[in-house]
Amino acid sequence: MITVAIAEDHQSLIDGISLLLKYEEGISIIGTSNDGRDLLDIVRLKQPKVVIMDIRMPKLDGIEATKIIMKEFPHTKVIAFSMFDQDQAVIQMRDAGAKGYILKNSPLEEILKAIHAVMQGKVYYDTGIDQRLFDDAFAKAKTPKSVLSKSEREILRLIAQNKTSSEIADIRFTAVSTVEKHRKNMMRKLGLSGKGELLKYAIEKKYDF
Amino acid sequence: MITVAIAEDHQSLIDGISLLLKYEEGISIIGTSNDGRDLLDIVRLKQPKVVIMDIRMPKLDGIEATKIIMKEFPHTKVIAFSMFDQDQAVIQMRDAGAKGYILKNSPLEEILKAIHAVMQGKVYYDTGIDQRLFDDAFAKAKTPKSVLSKSEREILRLIAQNKTSSEIADIRFTAVSTVEKHRKNMMRKLGLSGKGELLKYAIEKKYDF
DNA sequence: GAGAATATACCCGATAATGGGTATACCGAC
DNA sequence: GTCGGTATACCCATTATCGGGTATATTCTC
């Protein structure tokens, strides 16, 4: 019997998956959740063999939840089920320990295929996903290191709030020129140039995956 | 026989809805589509009684598609099926002619209830939706008028791309001072003040519904 | 120890965005 | 015709953001 738990903030999708698996021989849904934290409780209590995991969810996202599950239940198979097809989304779920990755714009029966594949110890990825992303070396080469230092990241967050360098200097107890030097360093590292580019970058980054 | 067409860019959701309706007496799915434009072809060819309509879709969004359907087939019932719970999303679908609005984080069987309700000439809205939004007077009062003029809106779009006033002036064949005057007018109308606020506003507005 | 990165702080100059105004011309509503 | 809004164009001053540098001190890795 393959026990399955599902985490997905859209209840309509959970219901769809449930309908799909309801009559499947050998598969049993032992719990569903609309957020990552609730899911952990379910996994700890019921210890499903397979978890279908959305990424963007309230309270705890699928990436973090997967890491935690892998630490406590290393034999549980996590299959990502997400609208995100960006490389970084795939890589992060892979690194967290997911054994599969399905896109929401694929047919629902992909989930069934993925469940059977991971139960056979295989890795299952959607045809819309670059298959090389599940290769260790390729994924590692693709993972951007954070080019910004801790201070730089903090300053960038303040810039995203349109704080002036003077205001940021007050907040951080440094000279204005120090903040401006950090700004210059970030411009160089991020390959930006021109007025407003750093502010634009900081604001837009908020909405990136 | 209630004929139903579905437009939704996530195929997994279409499959879930199909599973739900498959065994329903008196309901028949006559077509599905992953984008608004393809859906129009289906509606023109098959003339379903009910359309389940996502909002954010490629090629043609659900709001526009609904308007077009209402113009050509005024007796067709459109039910919105969306992740957006913002008032403006609901109001715009309502204004486009939708007779129902279901949220994706509701149980899938809400769709069944909505189909039967609209076929009885009723309006069906998700319990997560402010029920007053389907009242004409309330919706009208809630619809913000655009405070910006046509030129102002165009300039704001260019500002969102971090174009300088000088660049915008070149694009629009005006003097730089004209662009700056427009900027001042927008600052006043939007109640903004200080450097970078207009750029910040322009960029953030892009991601609003 | 050497080298690189980070953090702190300063110098200078150019320019773009505000914030405060001025004005005229045109259009639409009343 | 009057009024208000929009569009066009200009004046001025201030200041924040770059872009180009300078320097020292500290920390980490090899």
mmCIF file with all atom_site columns, C-alpha atoms (C1' of nucleotides) in Angstrom, chain B residues 165 183-184 187 194-196, chain C residues 16-22:
data_model
loop_
_atom_site.group_PDB
_atom_site.id
_atom_site.type_symbol
_atom_site.label_atom_id
_atom_site.label_alt_id
_atom_site.label_comp_id
_atom_site.label_asym_id
_atom_site.label_entity_id
_atom_site.label_seq_id
_atom_site.pdbx_PDB_ins_code
_atom_site.Cartn_x
_atom_site.Cartn_y
_atom_site.Cartn_z
_atom_site.occupancy
_atom_site.B_iso_or_equiv
_atom_site.pdbx_formal_charge
_atom_site.auth_seq_id
_atom_site.auth_comp_id
_atom_site.auth_asym_id
_atom_site.auth_atom_id
_atom_site.pdbx_PDB_model_num
ATOM 1  C CA    . SER B 1 165 ? 12.709 62.100 -18.166 1.00 0.00 ? 165 SER B CA    1
ATOM 2  C CA    . ARG B 1 183 ? 5.749  63.808 -13.092 1.00 0.00 ? 183 ARG B CA    1
ATOM 3  C CA    . LYS B 1 184 ? 4.873  66.626 -10.720 1.00 0.00 ? 184 LYS B CA    1
ATOM 4  C CA    . MET B 1 187 ? 3.178  63.040 -7.610  1.00 0.00 ? 187 MET B CA    1
ATOM 5  C CA    . GLY B 1 194 ? 10.459 62.488 -2.384  1.00 0.00 ? 194 GLY B CA    1
ATOM 6  C CA    . LYS B 1 195 ? 12.996 61.085 -4.764  1.00 0.00 ? 195 LYS B CA    1
ATOM 7  C CA    . GLY B 1 196 ? 12.362 57.634 -6.117  1.00 0.00 ? 196 GLY B CA    1
ATOM 8  C "C1'" . DA  C 2 16  ? 18.592 63.545 -12.787 1.00 0.00 ? 16  DA  C "C1'" 1
ATOM 9  C "C1'" . DA  C 2 17  ? 14.605 63.990 -9.804  1.00 0.00 ? 17  DA  C "C1'" 1
ATOM 10 C "C1'" . DT  C 2 18  ? 12.202 66.561 -7.026  1.00 0.00 ? 18  DT  C "C1'" 1
ATOM 11 C "C1'" . DG  C 2 19  ? 9.786  70.945 -5.218  1.00 0.00 ? 19  DG  C "C1'" 1
ATOM 12 C "C1'" . DG  C 2 20  ? 8.549  75.532 -5.949  1.00 0.00 ? 20  DG  C "C1'" 1
ATOM 13 C "C1'" . DG  C 2 21  ? 6.928  78.308 -9.304  1.00 0.00 ? 21  DG  C "C1'" 1
ATOM 14 C "C1'" . DT  C 2 22  ? 5.698  80.838 -14.190 1.00 0.00 ? 22  DT  C "C1'" 1
#
